[in-house]
Coordinates of N, CA and C in Angstrom, one line a residue:
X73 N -3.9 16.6 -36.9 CA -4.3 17.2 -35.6 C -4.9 16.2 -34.7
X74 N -4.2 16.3 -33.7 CA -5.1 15.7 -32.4 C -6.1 16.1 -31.4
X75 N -6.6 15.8 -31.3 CA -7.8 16.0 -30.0 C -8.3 15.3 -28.9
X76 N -7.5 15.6 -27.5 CA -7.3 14.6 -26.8 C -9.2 15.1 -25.7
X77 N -9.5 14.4 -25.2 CA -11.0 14.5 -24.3 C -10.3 13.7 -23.2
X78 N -10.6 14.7 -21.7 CA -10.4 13.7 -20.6 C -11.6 14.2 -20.1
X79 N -11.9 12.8 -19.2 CA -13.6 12.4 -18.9 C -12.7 12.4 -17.0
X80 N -13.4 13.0 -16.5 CA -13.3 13.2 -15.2 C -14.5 12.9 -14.7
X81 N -14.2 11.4 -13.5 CA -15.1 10.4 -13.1 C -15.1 10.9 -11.8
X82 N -16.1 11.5 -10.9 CA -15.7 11.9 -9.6 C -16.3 10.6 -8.8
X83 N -14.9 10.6 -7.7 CA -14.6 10.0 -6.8 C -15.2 10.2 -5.4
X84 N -15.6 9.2 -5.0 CA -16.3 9.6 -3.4 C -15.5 8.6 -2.6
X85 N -14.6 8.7 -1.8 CA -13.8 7.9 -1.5 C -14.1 7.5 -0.5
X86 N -15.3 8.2 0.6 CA -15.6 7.9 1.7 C -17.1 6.4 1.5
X87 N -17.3 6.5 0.5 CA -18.4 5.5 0.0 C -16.9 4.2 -0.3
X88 N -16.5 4.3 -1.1 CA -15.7 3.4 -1.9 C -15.5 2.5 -0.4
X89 N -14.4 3.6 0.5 CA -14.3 3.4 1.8 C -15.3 2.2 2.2
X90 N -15.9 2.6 2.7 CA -17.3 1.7 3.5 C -17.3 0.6 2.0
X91 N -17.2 0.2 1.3 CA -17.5 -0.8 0.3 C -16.2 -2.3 0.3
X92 N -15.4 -1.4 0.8 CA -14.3 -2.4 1.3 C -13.8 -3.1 2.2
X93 N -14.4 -2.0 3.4 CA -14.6 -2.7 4.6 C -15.8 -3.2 4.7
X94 N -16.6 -3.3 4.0 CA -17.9 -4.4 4.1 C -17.5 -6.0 3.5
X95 N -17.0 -5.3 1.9 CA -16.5 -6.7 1.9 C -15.2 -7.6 2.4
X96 N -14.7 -6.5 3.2 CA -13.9 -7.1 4.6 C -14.2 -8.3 5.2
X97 N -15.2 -7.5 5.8 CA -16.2 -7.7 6.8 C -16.7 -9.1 6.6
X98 N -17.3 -9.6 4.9 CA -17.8 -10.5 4.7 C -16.7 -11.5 4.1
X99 N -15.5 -11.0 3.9 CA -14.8 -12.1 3.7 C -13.1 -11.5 3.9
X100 N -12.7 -11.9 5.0 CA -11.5 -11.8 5.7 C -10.7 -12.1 4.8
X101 N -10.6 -13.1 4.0 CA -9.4 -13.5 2.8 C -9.3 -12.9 1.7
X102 N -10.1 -11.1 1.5 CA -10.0 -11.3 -0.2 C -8.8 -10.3 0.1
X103 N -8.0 -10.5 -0.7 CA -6.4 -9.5 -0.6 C -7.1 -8.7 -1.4
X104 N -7.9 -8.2 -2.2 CA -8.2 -7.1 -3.4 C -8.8 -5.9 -2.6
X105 N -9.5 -6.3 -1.9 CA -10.6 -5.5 -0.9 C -9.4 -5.1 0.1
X106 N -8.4 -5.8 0.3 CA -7.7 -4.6 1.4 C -6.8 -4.0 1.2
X107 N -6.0 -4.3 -0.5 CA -5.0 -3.6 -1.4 C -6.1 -2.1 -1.8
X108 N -7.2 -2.6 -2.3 CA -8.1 -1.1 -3.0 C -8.2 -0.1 -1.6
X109 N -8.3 -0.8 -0.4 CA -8.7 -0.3 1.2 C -7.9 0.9 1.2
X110 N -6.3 0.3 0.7 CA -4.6 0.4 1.3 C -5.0 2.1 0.5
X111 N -5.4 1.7 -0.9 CA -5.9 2.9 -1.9 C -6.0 3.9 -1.5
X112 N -7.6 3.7 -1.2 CA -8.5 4.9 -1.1 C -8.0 5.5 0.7
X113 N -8.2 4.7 1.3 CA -7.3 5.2 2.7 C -6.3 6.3 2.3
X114 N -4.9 6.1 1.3 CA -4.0 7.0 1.0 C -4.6 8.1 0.2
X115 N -5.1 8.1 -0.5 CA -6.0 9.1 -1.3 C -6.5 10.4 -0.5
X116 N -7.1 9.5 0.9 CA -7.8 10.3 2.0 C -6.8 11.4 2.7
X117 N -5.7 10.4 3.2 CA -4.5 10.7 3.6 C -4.7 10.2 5.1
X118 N -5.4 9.0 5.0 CA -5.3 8.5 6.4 C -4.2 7.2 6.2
X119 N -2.8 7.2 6.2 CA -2.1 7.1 6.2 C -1.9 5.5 6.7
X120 N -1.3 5.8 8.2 CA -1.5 4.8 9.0 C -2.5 4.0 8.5
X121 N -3.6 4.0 8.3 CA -4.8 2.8 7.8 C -4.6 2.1 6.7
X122 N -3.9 3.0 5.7 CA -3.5 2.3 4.2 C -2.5 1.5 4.4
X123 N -1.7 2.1 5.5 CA 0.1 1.4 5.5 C -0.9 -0.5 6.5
X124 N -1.4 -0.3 7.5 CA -2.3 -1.5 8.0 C -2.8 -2.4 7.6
X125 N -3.8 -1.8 5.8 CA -4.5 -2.5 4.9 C -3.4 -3.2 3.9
X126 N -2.2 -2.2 4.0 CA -1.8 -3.0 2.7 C -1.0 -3.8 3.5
X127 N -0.6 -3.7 4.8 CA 0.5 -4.6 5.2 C -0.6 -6.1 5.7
X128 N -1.5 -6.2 6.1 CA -2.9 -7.1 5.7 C -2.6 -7.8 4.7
X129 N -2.4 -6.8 3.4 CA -2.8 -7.3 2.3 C -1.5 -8.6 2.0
X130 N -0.6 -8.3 2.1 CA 1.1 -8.5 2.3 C 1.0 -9.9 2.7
X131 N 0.0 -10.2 4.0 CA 0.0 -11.1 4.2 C -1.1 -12.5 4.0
X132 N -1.6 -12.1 2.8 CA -2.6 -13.2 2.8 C -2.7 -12.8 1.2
X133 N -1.6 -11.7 0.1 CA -1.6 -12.2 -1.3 C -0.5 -12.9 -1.6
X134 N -0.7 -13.3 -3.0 CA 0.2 -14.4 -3.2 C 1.4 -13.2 -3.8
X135 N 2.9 -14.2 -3.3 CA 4.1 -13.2 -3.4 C 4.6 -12.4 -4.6
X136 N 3.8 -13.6 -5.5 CA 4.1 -12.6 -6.6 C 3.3 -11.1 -7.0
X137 N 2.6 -10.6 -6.4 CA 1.6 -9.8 -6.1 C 1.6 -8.6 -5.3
X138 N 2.6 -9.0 -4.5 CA 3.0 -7.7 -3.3 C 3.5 -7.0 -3.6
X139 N 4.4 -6.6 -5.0 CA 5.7 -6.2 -5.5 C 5.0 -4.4 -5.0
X140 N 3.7 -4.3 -5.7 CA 3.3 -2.9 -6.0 C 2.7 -2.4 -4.6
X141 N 2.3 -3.2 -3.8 CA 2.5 -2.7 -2.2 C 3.8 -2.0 -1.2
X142 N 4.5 -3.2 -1.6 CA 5.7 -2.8 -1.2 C 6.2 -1.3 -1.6
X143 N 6.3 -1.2 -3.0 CA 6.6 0.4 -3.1 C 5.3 1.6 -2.5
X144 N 4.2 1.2 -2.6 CA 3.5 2.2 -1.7 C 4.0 2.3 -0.5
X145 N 3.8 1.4 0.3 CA 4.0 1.4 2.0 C 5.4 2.1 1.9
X146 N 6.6 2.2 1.1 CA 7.5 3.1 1.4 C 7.2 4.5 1.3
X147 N 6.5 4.7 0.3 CA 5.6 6.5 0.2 C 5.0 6.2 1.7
X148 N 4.4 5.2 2.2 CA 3.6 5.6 3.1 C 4.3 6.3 4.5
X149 N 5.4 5.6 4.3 CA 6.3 5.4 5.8 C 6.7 6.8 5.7
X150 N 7.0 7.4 4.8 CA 7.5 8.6 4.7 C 6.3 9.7 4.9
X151 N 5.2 9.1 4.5 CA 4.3 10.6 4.4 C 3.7 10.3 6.3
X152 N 3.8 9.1 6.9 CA 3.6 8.7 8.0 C 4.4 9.8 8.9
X153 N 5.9 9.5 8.7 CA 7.2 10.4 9.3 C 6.8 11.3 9.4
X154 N 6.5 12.3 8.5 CA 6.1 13.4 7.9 C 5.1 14.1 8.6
X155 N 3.9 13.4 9.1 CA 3.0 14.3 9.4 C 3.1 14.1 11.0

């Protein structure tokens, strides 16, 4: 017999938010901070902003690295269309 436990971590996305663009803010080059941005933005459902951060991101991570942006921003284009 199994017994599986899920731990539900609540999320404040509007904090996280502000935590990325701060360290934006302090450092223009970190591609993590504007891939996590690309995140919580979508999560929000501020769409446009995620599709901006990750295309940011696109441009200042190393190529082997983009692969998993690239398939977001196509969810994004569509949920973009969409609304």
């Amino acid at each position: 017999r199994t017994i599986e436990r899920t731990v539900t971590v609540p999320v404040d996305l509007k904090l996280a938010r502000m935590h990325y663009e701060k360290a934006i803010e302090c450092d223009g080059d970190l591609a993590s901070a504007y891939f996590n941005l690309g995140l919580v933005t979508a999560l929000s459902e501020d769409y446009q902003k995620a599709y901006d951060s990750l295309e940011h991101y696109k441009s200042i991570a190393p190529p082997e690295e983009i692969g998993v942006a690239d398939d977001l921003m196509r969810y994004l284009r569509s949920a973009i269309n969409l609304s």
